[in-house]
PDB file of C-alpha atoms in Angstrom:
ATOM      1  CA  UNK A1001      47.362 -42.225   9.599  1.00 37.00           C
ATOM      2  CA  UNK A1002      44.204 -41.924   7.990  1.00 40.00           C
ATOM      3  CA  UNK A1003      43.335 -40.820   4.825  1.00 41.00           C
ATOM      4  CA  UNK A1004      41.152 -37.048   6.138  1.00 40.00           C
ATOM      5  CA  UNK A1005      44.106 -36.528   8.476  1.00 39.00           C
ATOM      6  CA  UNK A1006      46.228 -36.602   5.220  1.00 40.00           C
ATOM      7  CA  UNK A1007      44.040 -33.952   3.725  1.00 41.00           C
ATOM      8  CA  UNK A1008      43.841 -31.986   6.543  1.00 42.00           C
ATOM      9  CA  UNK A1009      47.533 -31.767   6.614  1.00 43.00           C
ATOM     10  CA  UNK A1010      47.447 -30.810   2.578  1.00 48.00           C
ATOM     11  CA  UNK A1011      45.042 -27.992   3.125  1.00 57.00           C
ATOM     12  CA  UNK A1012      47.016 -26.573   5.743  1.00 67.00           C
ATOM     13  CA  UNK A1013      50.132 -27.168   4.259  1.00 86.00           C
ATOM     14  CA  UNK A1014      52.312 -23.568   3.937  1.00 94.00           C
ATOM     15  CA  UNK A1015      52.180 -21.977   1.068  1.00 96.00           C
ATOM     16  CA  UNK A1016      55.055 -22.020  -1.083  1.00 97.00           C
ATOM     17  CA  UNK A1017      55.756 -18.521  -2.609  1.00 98.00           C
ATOM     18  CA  UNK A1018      56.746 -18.124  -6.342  1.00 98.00           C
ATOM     19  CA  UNK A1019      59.167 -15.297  -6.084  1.00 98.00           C
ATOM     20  CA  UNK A1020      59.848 -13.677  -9.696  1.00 96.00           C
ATOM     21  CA  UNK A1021      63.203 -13.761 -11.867  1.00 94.00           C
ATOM     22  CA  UNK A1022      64.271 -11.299  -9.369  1.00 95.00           C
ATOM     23  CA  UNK A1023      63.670 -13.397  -6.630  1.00 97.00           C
ATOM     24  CA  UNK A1024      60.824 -10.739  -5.565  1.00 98.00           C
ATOM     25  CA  UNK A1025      57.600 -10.916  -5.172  1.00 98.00           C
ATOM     26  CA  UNK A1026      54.769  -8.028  -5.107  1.00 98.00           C
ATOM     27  CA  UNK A1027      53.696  -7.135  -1.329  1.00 98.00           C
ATOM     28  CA  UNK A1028      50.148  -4.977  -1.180  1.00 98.00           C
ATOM     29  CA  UNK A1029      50.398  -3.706   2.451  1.00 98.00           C
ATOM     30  CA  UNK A1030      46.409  -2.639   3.645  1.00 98.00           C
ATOM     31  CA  UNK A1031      45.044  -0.792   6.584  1.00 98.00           C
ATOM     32  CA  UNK A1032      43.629  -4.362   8.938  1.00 98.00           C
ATOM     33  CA  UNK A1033      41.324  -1.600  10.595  1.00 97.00           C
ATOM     34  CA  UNK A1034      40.007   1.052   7.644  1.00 97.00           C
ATOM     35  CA  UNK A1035      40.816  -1.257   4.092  1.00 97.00           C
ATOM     36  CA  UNK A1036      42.858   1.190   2.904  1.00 98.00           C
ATOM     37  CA  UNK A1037      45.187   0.215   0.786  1.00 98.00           C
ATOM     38  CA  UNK A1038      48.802   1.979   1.921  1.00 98.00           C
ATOM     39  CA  UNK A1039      51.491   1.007  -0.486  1.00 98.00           C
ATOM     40  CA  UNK A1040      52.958  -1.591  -3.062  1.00 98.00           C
ATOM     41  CA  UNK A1041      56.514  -2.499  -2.544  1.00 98.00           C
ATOM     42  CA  UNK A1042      58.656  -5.811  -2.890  1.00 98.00           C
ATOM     43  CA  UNK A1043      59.652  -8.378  -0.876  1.00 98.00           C
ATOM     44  CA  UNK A1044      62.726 -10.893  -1.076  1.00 98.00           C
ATOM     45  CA  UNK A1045      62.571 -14.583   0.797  1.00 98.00           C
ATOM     46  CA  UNK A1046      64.768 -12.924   3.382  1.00 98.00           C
ATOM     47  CA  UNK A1047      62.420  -9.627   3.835  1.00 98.00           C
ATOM     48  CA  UNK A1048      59.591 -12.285   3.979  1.00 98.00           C
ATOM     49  CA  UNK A1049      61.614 -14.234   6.509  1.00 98.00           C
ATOM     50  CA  UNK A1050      62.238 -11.421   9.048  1.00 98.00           C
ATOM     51  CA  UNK A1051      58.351  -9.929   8.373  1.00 98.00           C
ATOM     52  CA  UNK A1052      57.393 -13.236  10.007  1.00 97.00           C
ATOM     53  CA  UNK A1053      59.722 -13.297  12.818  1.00 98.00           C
ATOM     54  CA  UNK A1054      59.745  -9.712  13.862  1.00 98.00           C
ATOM     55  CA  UNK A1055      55.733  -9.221  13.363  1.00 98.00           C
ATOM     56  CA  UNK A1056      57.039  -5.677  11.566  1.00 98.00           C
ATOM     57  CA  UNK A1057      56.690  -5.142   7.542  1.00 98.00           C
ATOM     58  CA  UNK A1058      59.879  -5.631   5.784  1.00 98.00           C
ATOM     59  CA  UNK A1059      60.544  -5.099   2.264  1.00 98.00           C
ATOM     60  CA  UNK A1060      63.057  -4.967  -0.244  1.00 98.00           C
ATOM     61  CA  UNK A1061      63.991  -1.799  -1.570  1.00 96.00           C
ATOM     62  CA  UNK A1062      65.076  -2.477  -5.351  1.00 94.00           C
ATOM     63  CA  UNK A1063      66.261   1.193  -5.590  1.00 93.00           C
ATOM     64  CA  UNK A1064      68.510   1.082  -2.590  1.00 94.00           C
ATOM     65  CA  UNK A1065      69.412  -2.625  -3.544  1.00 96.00           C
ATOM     66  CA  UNK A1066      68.650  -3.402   0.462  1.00 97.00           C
ATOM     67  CA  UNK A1067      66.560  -4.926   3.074  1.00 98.00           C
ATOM     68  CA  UNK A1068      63.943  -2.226   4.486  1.00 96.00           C
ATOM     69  CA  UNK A1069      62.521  -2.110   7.556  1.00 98.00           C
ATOM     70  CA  UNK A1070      59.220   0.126   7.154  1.00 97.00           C
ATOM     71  CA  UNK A1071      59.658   3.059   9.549  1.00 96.00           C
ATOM     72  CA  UNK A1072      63.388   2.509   9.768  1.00 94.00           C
ATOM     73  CA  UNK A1073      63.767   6.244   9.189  1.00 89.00           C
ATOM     74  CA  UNK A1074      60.842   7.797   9.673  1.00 90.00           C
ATOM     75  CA  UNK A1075      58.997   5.362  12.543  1.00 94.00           C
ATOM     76  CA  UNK A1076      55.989   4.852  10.515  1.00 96.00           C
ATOM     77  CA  UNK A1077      56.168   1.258  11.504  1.00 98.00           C
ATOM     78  CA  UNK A1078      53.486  -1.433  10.160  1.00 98.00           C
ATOM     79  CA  UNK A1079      52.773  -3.700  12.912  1.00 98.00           C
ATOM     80  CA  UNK A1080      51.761  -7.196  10.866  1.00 98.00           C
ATOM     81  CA  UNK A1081      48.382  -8.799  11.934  1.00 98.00           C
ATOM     82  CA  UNK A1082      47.667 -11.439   8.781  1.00 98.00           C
ATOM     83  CA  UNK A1083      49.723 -12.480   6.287  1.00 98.00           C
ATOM     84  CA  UNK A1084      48.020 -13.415   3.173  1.00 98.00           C
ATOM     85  CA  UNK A1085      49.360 -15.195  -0.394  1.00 98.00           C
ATOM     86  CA  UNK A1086      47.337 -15.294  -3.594  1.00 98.00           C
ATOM     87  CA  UNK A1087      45.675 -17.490  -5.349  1.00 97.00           C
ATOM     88  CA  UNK A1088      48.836 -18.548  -7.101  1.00 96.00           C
ATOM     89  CA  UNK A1089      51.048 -17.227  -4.817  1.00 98.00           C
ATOM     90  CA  UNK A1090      52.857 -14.824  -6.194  1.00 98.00           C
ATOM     91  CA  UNK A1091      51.412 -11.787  -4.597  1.00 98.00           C
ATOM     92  CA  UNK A1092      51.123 -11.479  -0.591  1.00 98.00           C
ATOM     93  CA  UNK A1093      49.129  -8.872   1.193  1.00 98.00           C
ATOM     94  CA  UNK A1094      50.274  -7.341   4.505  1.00 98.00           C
ATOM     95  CA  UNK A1095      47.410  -6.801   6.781  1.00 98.00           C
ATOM     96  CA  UNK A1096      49.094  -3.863   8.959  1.00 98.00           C
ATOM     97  CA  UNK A1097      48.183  -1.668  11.804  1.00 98.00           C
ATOM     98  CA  UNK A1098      50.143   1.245  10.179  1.00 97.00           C
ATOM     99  CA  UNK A1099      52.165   4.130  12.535  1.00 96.00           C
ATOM    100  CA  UNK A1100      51.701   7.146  11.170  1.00 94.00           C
ATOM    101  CA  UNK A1101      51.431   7.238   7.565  1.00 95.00           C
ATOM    102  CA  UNK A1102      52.880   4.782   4.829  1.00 96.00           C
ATOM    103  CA  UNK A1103      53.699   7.579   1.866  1.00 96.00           C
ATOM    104  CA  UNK A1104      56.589   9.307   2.044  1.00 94.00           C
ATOM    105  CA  UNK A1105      55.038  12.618   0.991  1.00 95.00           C
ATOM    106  CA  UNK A1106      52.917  12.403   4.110  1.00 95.00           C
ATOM    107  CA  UNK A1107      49.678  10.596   3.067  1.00 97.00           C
ATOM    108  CA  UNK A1108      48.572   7.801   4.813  1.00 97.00           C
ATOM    109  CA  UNK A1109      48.468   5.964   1.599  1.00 98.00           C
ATOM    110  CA  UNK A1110      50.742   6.296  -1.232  1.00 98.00           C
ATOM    111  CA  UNK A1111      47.535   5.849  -3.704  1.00 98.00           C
ATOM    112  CA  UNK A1112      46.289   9.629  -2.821  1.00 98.00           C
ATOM    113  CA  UNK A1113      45.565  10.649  -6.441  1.00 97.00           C
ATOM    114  CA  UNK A1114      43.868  10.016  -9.331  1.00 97.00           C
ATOM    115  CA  UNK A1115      45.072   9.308 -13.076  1.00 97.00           C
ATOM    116  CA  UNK A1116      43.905  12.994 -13.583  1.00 95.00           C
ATOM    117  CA  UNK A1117      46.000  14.153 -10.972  1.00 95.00           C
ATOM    118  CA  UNK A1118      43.312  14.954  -8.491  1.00 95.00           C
ATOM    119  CA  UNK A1119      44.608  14.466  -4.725  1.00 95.00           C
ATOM    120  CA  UNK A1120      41.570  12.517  -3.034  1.00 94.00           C
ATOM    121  CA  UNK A1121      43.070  12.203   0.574  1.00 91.00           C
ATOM    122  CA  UNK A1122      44.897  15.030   2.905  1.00 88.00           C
ATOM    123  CA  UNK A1123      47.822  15.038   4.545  1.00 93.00           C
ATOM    124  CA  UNK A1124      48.741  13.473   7.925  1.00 93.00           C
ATOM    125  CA  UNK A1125      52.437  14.583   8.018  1.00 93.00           C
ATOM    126  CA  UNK A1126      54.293  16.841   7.019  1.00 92.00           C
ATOM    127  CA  UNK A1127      57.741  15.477   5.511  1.00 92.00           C
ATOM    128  CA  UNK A1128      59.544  17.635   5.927  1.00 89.00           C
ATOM    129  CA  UNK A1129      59.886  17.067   9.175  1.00 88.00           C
ATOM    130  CA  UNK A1130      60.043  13.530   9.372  1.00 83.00           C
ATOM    131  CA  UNK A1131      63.019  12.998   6.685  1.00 74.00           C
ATOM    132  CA  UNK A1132      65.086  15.619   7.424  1.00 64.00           C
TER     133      UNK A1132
ATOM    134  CA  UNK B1018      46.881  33.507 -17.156  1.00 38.00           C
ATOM    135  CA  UNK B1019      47.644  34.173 -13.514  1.00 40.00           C
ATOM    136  CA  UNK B1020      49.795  32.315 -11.204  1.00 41.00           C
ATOM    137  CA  UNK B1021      47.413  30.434  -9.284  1.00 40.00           C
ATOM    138  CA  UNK B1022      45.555  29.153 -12.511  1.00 39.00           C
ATOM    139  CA  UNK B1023      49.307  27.806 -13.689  1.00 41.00           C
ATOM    140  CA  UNK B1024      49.893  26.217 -10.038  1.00 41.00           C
ATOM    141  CA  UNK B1025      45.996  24.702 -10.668  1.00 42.00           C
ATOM    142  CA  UNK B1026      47.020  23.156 -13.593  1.00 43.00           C
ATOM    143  CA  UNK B1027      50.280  21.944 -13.006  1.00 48.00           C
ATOM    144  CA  UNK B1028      48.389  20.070  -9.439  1.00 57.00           C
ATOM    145  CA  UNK B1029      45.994  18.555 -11.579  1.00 67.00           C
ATOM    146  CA  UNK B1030      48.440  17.419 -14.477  1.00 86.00           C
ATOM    147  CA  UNK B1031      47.535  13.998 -15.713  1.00 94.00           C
ATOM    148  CA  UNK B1032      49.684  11.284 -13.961  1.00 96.00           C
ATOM    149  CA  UNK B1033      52.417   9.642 -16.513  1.00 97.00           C
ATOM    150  CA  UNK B1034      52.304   6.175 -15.861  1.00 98.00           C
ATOM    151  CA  UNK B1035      55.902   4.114 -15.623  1.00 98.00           C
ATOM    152  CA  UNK B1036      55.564   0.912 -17.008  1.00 98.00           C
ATOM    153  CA  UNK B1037      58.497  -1.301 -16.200  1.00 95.00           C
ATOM    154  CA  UNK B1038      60.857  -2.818 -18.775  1.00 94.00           C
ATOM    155  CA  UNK B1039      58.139  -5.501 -19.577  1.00 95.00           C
ATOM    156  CA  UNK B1040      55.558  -2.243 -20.531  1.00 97.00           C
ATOM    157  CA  UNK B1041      53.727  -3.634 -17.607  1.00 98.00           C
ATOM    158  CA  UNK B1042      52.632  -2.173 -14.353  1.00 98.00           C
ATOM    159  CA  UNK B1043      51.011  -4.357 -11.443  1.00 98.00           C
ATOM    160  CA  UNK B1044      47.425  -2.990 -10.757  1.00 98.00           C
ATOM    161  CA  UNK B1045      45.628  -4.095  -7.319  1.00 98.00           C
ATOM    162  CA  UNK B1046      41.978  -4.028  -7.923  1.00 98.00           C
ATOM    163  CA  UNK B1047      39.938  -3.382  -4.437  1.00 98.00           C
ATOM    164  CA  UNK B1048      36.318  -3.814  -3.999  1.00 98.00           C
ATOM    165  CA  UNK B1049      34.914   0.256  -3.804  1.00 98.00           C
ATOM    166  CA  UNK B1050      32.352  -0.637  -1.190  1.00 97.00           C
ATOM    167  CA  UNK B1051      33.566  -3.680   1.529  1.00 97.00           C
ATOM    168  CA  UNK B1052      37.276  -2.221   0.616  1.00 97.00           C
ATOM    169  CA  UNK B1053      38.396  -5.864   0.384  1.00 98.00           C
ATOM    170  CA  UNK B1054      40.976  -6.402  -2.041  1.00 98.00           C
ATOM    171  CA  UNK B1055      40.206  -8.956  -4.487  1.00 98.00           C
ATOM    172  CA  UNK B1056      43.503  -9.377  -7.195  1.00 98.00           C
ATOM    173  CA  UNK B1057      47.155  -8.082  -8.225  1.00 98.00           C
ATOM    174  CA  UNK B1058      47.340  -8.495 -12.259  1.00 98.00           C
ATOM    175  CA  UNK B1059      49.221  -6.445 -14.468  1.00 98.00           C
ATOM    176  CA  UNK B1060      48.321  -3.792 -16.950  1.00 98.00           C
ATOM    177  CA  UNK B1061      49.563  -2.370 -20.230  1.00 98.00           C
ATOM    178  CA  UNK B1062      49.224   0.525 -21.584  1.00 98.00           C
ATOM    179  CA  UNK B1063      46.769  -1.346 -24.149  1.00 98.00           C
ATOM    180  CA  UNK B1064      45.051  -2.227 -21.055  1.00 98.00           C
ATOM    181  CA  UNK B1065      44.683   0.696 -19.331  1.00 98.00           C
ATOM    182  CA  UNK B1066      43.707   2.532 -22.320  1.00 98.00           C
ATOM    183  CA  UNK B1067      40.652  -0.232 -22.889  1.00 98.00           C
ATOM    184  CA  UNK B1068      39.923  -0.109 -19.102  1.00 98.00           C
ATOM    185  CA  UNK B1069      39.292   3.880 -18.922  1.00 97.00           C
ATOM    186  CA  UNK B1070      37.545   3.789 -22.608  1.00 98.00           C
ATOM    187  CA  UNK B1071      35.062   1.046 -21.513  1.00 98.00           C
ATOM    188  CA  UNK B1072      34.679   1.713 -17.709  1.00 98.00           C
ATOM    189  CA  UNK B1073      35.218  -1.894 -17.288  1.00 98.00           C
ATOM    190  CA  UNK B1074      38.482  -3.361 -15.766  1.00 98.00           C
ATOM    191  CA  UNK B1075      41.234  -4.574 -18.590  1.00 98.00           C
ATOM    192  CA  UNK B1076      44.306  -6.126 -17.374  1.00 98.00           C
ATOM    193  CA  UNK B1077      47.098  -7.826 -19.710  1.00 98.00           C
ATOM    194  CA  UNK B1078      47.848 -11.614 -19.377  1.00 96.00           C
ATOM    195  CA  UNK B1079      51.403 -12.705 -18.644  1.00 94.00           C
ATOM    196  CA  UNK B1080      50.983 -16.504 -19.364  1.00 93.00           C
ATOM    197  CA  UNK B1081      48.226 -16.130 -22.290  1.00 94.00           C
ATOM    198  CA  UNK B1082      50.622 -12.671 -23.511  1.00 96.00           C
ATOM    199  CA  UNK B1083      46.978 -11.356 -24.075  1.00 97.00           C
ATOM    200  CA  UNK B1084      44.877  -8.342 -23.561  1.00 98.00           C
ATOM    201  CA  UNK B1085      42.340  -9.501 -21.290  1.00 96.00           C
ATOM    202  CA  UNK B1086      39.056  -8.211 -19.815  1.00 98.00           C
ATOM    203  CA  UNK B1087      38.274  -9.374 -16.735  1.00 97.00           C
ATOM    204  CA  UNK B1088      35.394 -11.298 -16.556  1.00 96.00           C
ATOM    205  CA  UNK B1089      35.134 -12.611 -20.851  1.00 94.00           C
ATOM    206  CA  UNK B1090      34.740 -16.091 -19.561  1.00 89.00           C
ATOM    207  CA  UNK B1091      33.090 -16.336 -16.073  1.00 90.00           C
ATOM    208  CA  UNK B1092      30.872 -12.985 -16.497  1.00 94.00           C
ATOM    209  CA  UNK B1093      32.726 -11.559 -13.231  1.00 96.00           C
ATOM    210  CA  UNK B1094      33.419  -8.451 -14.593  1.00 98.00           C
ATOM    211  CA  UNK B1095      35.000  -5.177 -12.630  1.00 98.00           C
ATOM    212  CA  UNK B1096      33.233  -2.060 -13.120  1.00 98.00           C
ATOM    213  CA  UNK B1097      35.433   0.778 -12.107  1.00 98.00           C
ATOM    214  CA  UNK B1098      34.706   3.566  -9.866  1.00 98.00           C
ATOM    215  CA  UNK B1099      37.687   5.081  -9.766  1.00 98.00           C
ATOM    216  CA  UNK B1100      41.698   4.683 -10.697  1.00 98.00           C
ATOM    217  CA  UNK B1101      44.284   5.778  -8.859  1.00 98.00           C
ATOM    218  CA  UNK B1102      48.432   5.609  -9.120  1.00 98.00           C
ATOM    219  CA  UNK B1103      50.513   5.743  -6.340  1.00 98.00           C
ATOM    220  CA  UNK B1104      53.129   8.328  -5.308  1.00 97.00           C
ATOM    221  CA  UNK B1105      55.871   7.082  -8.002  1.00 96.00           C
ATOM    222  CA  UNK B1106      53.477   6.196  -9.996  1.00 98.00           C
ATOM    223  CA  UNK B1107      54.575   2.442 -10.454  1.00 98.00           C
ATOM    224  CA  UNK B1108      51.353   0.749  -9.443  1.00 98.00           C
ATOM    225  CA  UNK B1109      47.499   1.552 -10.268  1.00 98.00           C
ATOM    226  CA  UNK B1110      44.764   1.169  -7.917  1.00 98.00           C
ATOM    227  CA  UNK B1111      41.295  -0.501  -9.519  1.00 98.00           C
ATOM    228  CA  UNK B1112      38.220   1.027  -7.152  1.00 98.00           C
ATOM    229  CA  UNK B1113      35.850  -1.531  -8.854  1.00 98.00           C
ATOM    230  CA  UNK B1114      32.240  -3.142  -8.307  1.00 98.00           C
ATOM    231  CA  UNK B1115      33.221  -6.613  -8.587  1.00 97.00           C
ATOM    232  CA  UNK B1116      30.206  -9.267 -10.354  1.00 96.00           C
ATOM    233  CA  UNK B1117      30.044 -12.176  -8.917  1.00 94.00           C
ATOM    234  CA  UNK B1118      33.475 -13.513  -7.040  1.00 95.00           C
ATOM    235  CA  UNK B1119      37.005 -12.344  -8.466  1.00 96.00           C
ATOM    236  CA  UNK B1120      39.038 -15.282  -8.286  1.00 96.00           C
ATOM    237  CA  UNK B1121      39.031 -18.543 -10.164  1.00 94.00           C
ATOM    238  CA  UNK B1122      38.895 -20.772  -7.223  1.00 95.00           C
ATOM    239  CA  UNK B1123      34.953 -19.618  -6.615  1.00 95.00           C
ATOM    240  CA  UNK B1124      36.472 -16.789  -3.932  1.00 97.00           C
ATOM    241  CA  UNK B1125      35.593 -13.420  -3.618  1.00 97.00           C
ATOM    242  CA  UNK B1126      38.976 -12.795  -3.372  1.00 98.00           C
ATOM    243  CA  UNK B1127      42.374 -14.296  -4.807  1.00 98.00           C
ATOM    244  CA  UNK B1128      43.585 -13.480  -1.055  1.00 98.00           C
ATOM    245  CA  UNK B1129      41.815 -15.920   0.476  1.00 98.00           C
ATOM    246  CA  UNK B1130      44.593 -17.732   2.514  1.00 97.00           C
ATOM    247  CA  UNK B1131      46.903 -16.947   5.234  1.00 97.00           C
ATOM    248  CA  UNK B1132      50.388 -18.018   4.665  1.00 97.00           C
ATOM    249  CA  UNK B1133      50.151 -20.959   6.387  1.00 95.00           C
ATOM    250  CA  UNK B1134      47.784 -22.616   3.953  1.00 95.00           C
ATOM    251  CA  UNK B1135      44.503 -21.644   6.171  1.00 95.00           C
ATOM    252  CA  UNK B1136      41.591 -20.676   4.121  1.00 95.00           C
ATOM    253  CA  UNK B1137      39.940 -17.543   5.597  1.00 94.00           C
ATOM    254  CA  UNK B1138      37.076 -16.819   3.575  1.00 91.00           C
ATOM    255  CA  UNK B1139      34.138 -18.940   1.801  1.00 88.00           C
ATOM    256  CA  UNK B1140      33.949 -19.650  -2.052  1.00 93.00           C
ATOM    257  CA  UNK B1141      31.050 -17.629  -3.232  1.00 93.00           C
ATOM    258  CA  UNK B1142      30.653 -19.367  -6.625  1.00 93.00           C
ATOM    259  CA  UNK B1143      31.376 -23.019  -7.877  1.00 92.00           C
ATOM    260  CA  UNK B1144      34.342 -22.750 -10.718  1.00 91.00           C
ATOM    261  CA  UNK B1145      33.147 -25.857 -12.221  1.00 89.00           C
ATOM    262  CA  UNK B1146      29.522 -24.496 -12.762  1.00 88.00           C
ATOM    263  CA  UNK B1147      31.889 -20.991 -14.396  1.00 83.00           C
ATOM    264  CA  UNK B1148      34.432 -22.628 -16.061  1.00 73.00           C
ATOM    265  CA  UNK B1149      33.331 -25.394 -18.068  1.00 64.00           C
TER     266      UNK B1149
END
């Protein structure tokens, strides 16, 4: 073995996530077509684990105390393109092609407002109708 | 005061933001114009205070336990656009104009691998010329 294909294989090596106390770590989940950012929600080893073999977001909801499937309920699937880890991996971003929209109160992201209050996207559902 | 000007004011009712048990909330700062995002740090309410006082972006240091404007070393500093909170208001969105590149490494971005240890974007600055 020589000595560049040992760095080769270091720069490639897989990252090693640094999941919190909690064993979480923070998951951004972004448009991979428009940028937009969708959501923020967690993610165990295991939620990591199945994002990677199903190629659809998982997360771990710390309300429900559960694995989540995104779109489990109301089909707004995120079909996973990239995966991405920070610089000191403990953040990933989820580059998705997003079904329908990611907020539950039927914006395609969950970051439609400012700090004043001031809603800067529309709707593209209504909820009521998806979570019935 | 009619109805409508009550309903107007309740809609644009500043957001309270929910800082975990910490006092911290993570904050995903996103480049306003190429819509890449560039970091996940967290904010206090110190932080956020500083970062809608000065228009530039303030973020609080776990490992340092420091308030911390981005950019006081390197000169990369975050000029925000806009701020937004998302839907349970747990997380803030930065809109900023990022100077120079955003991550220590020299990269635009602190996202700047896949999983897999593959670097997918270029340094745009030299850390050892930055950080000295």
């Amino acid at each position: 073995m020589t000595d560049d294909a040992v760095t080769g294989s270091q720069d490639d090596a897989e990252i090693e996530i640094r999941f919190n106390s909690d064993g979480l770590v923070p998951a951004i989940a972004q448009d991979a077509d428009s940028g937009e950012v969708l959501m923020l929600a967690y993610v165990s080893p295991t939620a990591l684990k199945r994002t990677r073999e199903t190629g659809q977001a998982h997360y771990y909801s710390r309300s429900r105390e559960e694995l989540w499937k995104k779109g489990e309920t109301s089909g707004h699937t995120q079909h996973i393109r990239e995966i991405r880890a920070d610089c000191d991996a403990d953040t990933i971003l989820y580059l998705v092609e997003q079904t329908g929209g990611a907020c539950h109160t039927g914006h395609q992201s969950c970051f439609y407002r400012t700090l004043d209050g001031t809603e800067v996207t529309e709707r593209v559902f209504d909820p009521e109708t998806v979570y019935e």
